[in-house]
PDB file of C-alpha atoms in Angstrom:
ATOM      1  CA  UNK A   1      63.932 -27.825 187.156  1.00  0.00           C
ATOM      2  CA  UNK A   2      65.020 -24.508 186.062  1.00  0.00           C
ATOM      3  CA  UNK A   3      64.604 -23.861 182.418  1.00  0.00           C
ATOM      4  CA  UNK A   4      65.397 -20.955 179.471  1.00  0.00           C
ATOM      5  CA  UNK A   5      63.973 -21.562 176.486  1.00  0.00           C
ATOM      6  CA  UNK A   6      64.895 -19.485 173.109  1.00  0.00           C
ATOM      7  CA  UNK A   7      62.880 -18.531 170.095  1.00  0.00           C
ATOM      8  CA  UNK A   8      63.341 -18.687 167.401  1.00  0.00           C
ATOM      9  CA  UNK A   9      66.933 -20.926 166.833  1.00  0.00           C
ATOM     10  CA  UNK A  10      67.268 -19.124 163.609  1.00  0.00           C
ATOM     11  CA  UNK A  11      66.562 -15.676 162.411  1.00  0.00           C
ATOM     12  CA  UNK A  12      67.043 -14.269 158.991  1.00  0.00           C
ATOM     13  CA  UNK A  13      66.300 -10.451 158.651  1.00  0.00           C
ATOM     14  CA  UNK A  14      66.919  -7.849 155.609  1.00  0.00           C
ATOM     15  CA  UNK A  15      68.602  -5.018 156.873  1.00  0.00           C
ATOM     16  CA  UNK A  16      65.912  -2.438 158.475  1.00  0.00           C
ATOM     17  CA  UNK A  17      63.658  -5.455 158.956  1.00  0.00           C
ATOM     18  CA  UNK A  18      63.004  -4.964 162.964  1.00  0.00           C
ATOM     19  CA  UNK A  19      61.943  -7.866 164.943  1.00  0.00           C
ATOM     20  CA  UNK A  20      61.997  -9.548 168.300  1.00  0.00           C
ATOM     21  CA  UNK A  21      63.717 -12.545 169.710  1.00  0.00           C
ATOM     22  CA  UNK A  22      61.915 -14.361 172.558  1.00  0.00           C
ATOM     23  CA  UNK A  23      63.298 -15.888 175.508  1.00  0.00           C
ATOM     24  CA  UNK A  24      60.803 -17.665 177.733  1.00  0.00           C
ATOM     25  CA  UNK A  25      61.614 -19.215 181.283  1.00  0.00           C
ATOM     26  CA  UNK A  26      60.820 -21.389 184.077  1.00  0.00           C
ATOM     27  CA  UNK A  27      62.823 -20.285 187.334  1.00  0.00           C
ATOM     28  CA  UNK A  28      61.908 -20.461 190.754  1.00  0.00           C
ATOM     29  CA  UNK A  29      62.491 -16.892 191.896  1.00  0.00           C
ATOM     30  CA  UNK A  30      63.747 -15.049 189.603  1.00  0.00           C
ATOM     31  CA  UNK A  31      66.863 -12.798 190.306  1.00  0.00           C
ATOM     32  CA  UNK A  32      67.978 -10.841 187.159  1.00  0.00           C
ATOM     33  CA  UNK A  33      67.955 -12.241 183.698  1.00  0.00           C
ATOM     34  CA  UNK A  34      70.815 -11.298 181.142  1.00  0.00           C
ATOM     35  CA  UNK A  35      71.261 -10.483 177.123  1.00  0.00           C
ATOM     36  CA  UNK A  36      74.553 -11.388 175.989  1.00  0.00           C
ATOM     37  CA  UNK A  37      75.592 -11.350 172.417  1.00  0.00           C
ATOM     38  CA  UNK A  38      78.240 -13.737 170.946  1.00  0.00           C
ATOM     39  CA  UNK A  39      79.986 -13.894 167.578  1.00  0.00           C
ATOM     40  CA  UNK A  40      81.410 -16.763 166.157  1.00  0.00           C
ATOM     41  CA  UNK A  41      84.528 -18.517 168.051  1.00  0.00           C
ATOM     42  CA  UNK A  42      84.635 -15.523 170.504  1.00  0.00           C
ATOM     43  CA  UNK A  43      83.158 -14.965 174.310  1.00  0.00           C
ATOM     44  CA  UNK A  44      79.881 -13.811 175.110  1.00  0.00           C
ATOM     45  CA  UNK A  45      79.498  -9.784 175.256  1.00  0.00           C
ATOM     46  CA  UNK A  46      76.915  -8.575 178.033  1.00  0.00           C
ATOM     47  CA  UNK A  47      74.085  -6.698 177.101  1.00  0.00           C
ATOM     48  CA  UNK A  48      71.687  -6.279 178.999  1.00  0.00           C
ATOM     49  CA  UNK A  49      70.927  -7.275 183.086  1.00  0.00           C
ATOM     50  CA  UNK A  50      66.773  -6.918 183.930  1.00  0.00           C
ATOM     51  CA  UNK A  51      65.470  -7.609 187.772  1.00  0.00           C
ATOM     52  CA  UNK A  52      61.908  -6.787 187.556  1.00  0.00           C
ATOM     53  CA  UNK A  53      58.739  -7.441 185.326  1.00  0.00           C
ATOM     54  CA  UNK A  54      58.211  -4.428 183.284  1.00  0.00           C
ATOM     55  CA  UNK A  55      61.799  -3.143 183.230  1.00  0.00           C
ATOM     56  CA  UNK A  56      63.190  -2.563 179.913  1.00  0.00           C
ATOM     57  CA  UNK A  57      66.817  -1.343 178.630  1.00  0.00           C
ATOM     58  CA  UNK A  58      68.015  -0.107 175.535  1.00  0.00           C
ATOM     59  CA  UNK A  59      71.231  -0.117 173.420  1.00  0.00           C
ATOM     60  CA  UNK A  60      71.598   1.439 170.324  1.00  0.00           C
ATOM     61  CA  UNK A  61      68.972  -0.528 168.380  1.00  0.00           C
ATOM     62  CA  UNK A  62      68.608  -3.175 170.434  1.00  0.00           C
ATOM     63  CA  UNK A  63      65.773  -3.003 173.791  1.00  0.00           C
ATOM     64  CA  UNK A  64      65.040  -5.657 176.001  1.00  0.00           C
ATOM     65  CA  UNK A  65      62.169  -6.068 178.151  1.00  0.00           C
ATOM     66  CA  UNK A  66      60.838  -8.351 181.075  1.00  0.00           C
ATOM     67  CA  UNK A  67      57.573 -10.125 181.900  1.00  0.00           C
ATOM     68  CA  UNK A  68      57.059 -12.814 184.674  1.00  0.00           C
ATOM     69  CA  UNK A  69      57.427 -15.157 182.334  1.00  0.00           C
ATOM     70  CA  UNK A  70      59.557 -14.397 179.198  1.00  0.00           C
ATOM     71  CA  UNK A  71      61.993 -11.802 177.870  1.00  0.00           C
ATOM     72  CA  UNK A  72      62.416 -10.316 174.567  1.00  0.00           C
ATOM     73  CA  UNK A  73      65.183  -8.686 172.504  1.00  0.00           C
ATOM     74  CA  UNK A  74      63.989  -6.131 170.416  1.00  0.00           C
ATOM     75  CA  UNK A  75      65.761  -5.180 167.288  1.00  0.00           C
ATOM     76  CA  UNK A  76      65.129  -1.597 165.678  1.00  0.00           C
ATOM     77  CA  UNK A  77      66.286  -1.667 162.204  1.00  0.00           C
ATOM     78  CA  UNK A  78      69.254  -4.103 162.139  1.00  0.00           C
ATOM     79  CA  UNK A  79      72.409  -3.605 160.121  1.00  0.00           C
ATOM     80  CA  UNK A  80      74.882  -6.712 158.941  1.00  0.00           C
ATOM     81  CA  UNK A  81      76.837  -6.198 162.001  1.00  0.00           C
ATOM     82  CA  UNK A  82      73.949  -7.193 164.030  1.00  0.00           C
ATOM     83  CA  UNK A  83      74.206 -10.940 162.948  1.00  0.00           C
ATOM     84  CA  UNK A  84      75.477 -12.963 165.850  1.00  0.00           C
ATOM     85  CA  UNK A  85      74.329 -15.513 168.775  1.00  0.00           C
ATOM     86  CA  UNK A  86      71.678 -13.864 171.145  1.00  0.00           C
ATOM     87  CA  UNK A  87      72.021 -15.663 174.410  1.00  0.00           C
ATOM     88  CA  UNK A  88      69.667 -15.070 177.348  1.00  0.00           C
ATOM     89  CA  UNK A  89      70.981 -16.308 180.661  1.00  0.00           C
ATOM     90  CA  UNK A  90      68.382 -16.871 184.240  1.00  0.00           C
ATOM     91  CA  UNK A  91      69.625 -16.413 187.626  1.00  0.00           C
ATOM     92  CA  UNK A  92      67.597 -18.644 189.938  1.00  0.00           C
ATOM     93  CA  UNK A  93      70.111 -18.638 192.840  1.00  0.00           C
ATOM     94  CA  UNK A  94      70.529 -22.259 192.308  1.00  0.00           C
ATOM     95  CA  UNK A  95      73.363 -21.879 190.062  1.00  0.00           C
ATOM     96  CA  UNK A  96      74.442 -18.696 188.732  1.00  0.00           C
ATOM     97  CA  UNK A  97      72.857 -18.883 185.703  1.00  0.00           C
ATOM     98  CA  UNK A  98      71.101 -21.346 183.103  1.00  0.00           C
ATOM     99  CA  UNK A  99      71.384 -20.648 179.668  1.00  0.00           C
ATOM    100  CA  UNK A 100      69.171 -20.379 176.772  1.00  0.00           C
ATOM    101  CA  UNK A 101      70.488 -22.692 173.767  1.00  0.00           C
ATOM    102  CA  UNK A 102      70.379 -19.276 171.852  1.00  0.00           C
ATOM    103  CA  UNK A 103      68.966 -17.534 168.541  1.00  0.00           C
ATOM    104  CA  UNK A 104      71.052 -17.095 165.868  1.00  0.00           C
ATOM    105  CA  UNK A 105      70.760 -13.942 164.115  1.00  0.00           C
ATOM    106  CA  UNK A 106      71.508 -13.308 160.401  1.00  0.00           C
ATOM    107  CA  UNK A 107      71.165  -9.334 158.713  1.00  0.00           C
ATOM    108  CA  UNK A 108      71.471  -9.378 155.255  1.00  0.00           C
ATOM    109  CA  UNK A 109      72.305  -6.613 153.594  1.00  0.00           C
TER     110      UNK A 109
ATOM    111  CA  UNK B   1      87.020  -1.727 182.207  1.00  0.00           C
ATOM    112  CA  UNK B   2      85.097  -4.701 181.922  1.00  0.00           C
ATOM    113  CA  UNK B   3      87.781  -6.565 180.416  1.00  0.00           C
ATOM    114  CA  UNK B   4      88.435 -10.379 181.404  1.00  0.00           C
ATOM    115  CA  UNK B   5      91.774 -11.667 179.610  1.00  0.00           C
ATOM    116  CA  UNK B   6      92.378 -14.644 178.655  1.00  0.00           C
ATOM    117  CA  UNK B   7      95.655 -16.845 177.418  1.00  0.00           C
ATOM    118  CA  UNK B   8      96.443 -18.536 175.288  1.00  0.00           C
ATOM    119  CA  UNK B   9      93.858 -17.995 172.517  1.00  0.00           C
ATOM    120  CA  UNK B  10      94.390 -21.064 170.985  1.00  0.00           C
ATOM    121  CA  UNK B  11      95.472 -24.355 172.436  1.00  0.00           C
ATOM    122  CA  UNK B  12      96.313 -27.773 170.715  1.00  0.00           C
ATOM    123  CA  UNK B  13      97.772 -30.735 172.979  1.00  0.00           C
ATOM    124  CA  UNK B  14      97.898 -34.105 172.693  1.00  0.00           C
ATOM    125  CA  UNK B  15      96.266 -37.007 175.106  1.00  0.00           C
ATOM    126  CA  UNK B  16      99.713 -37.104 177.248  1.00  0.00           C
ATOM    127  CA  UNK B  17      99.889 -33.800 177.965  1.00  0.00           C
ATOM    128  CA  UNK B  18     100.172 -31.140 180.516  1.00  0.00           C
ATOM    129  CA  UNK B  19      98.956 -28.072 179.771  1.00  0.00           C
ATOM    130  CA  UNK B  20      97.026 -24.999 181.740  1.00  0.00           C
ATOM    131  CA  UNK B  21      94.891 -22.323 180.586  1.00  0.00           C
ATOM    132  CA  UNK B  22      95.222 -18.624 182.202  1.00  0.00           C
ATOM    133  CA  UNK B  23      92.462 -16.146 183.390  1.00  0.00           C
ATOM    134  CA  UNK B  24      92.690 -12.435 184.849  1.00  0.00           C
ATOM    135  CA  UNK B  25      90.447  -9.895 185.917  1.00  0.00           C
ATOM    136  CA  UNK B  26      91.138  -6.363 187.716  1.00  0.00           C
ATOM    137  CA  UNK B  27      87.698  -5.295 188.087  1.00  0.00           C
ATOM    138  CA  UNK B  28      87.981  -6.339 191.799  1.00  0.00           C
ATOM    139  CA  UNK B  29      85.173  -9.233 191.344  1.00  0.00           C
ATOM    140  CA  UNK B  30      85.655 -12.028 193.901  1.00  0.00           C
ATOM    141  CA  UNK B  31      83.550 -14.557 191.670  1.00  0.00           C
ATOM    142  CA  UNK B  32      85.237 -16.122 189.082  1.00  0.00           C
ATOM    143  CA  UNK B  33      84.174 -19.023 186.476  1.00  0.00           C
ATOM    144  CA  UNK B  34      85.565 -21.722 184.053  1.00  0.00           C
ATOM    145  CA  UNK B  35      82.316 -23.004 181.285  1.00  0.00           C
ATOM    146  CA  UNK B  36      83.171 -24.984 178.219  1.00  0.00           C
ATOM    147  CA  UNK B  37      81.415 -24.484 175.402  1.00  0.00           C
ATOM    148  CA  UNK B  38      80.930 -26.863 172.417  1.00  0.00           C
ATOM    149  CA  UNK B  39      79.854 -25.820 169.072  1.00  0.00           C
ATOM    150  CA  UNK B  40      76.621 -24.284 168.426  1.00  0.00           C
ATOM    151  CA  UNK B  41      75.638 -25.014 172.211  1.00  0.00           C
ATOM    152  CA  UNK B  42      75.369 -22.453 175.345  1.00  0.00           C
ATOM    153  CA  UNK B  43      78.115 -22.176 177.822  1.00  0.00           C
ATOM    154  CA  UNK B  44      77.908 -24.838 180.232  1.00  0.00           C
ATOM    155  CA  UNK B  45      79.152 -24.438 183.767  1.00  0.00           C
ATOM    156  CA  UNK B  46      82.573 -26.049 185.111  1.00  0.00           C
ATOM    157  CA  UNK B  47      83.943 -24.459 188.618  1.00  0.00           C
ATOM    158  CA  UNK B  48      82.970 -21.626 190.486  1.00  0.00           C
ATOM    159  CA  UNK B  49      85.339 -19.537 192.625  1.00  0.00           C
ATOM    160  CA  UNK B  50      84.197 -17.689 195.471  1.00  0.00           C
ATOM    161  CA  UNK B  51      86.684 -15.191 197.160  1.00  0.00           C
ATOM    162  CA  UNK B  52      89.438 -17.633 195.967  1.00  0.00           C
ATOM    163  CA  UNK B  53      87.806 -20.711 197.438  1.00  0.00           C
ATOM    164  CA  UNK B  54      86.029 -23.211 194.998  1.00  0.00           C
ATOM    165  CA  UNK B  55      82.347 -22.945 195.866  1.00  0.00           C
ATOM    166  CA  UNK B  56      81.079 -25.443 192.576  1.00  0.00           C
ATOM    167  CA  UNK B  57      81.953 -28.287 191.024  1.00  0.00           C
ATOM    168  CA  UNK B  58      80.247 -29.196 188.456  1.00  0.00           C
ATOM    169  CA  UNK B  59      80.695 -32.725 188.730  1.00  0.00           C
ATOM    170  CA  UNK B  60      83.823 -32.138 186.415  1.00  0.00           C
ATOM    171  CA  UNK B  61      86.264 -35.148 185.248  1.00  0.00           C
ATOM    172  CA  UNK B  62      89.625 -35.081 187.492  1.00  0.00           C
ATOM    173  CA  UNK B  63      91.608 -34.428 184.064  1.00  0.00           C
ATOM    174  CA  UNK B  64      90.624 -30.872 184.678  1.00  0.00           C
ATOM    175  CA  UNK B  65      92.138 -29.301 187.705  1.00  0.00           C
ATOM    176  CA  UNK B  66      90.986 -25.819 188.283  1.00  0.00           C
ATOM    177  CA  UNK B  67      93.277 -22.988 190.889  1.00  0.00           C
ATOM    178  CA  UNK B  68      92.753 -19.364 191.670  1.00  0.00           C
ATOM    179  CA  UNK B  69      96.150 -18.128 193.190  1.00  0.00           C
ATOM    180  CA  UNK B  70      95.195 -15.102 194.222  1.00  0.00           C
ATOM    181  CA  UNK B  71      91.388 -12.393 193.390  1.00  0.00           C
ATOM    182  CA  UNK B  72      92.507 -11.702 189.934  1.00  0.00           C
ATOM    183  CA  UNK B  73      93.629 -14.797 189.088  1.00  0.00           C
ATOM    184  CA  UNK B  74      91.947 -18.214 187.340  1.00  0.00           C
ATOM    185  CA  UNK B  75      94.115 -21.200 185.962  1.00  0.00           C
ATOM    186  CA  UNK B  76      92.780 -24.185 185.095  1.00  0.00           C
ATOM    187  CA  UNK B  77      95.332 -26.817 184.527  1.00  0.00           C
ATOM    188  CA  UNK B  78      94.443 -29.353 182.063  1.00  0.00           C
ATOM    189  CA  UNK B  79      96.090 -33.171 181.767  1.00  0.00           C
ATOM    190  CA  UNK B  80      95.064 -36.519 180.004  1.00  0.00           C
ATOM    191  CA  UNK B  81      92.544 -34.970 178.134  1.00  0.00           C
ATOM    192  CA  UNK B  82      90.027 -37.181 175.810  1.00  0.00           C
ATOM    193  CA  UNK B  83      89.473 -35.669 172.064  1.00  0.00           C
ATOM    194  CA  UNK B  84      86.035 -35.218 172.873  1.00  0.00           C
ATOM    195  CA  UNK B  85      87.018 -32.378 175.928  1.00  0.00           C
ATOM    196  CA  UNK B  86      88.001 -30.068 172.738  1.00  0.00           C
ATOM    197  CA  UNK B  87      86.096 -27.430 172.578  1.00  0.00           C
ATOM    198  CA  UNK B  88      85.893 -23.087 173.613  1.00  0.00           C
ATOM    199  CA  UNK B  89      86.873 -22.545 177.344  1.00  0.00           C
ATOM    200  CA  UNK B  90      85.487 -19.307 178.524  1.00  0.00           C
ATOM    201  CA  UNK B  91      86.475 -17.963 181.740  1.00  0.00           C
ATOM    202  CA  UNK B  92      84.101 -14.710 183.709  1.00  0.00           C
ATOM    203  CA  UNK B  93      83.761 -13.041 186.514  1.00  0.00           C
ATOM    204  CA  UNK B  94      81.054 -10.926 188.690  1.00  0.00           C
ATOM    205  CA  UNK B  95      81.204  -8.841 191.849  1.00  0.00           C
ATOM    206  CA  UNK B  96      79.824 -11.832 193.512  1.00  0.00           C
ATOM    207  CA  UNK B  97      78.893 -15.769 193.054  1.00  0.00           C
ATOM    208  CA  UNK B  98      75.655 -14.994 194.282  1.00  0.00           C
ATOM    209  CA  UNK B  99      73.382 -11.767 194.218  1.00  0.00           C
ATOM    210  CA  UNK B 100      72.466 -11.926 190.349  1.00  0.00           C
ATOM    211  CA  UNK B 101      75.486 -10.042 189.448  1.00  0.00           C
ATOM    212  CA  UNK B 102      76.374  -9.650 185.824  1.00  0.00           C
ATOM    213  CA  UNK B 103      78.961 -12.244 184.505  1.00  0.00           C
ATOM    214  CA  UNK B 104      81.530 -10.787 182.378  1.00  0.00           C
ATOM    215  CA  UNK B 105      83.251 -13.349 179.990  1.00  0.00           C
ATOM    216  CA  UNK B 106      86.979 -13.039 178.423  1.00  0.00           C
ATOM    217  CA  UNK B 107      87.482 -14.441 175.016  1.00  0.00           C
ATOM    218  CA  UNK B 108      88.052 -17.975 175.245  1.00  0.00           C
ATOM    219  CA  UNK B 109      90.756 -20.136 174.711  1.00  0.00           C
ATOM    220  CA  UNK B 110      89.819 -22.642 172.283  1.00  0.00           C
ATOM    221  CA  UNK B 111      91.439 -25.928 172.753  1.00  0.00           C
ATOM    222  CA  UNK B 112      92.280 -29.127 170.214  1.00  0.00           C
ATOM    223  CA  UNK B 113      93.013 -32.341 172.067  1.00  0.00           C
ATOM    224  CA  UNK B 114      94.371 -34.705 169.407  1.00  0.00           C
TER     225      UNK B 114
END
């Protein structure tokens, strides 16, 4: 069975404090994984698409990169606007995509 | 533009009820999507539309009735809803169902069934 898994749930930064968020997964034939960022009570916002192990993409202070087996989000020195829902979505070709349960990202300033 | 629209933002019916939530898109995708999302969970996956045909069920309760009129257009028409179906309804669409294509979402329309 295809399978995302996020970590961590919860992230609590100061502001500047760069880290990573992790998204590992378990997809037969892997088409494109995707980034998507969602605050509360609102629709997810697309990041980032990746296709291939060692692509990477970056936004502003956010860069994701892809292995064969995980992804991760990396935030440069995050500001208060930062804090949202990270989702990372898998396309497997079974069905369009299976979701990570997500890591919720706090920037205190 | 990348813009999916969505109405109405906010939706509460009772158990009787008809009701239908709206979707558009005029990015020219020919995939378009219905999830429901519950609090603090990922999107889960409803319907699929495929160049206006419905290409997945996702073993969804009969109280929820989805349509695409035309390309641009998603409704999903909602009646005898349980309190427990309240929740976000997101709506998305890519250039295609399949080919990893990037799903863009609208909003949501979050609904109250009392």
């Amino acid at each position: 069975e295809d399978q995302v898994t996020q970590s961590p749930e919860a992230l609590r930064l100061q502001e500047g404090e760069s880290s990573s968020l992790n998204c590992s997964y378990t997809v037969s034939g892997l088409r494109g994984l995707f980034w998507y960022r969602q605050d509360p009570g609102k629709g997810p916002e697309f990041l980032f698409t990746l296709y291939s192990a060692g692509e990477e993409k970056e936004k502003e202070r956010l860069k994701a990169t892809l292995t064969k087996k995980e992804s991760f989000l990396h935030i440069t020195a995050p500001k208060p606007e930062d804090s949202a829902t990270y989702l990372c979505a898998a396309d497997s070709g079974n069905t369009p995509l299976v979701f990570g349960k997500g890591t919720r990202l706090s920037v205190i300033a | 533009d990348t813009e999916v629209t969505q109405t109405p933002k906010h939706l509460v019916m009772g158990m009787t009820n008809k009701k239908s939530l709206k979707c558009e898109q005029h990015m020219g995708h020919r995939a378009m999507y219905w999830y429901k999302q519950k609090a603090k969970k990922p999107p889960e996956l409803m319907f699929v539309y495929s160049y206006e045909k419905l290409s997945i069920n996702e073993s969804v309760p009969s109280r929820f009735s989805p349509e695409c009129p035309n390309s641009s257009l998603l409704n999903l028409h909602l009646h005898a809803l349980q309190p427990e179906d309240s929740a976000l309804y997101l709506c998305a669409s890519s250039q295609e169902a399949v080919g990893a294509d990037t799903q863009y979402f609208g909003p949501g329309t979050r609904l109250t069934v009392l």
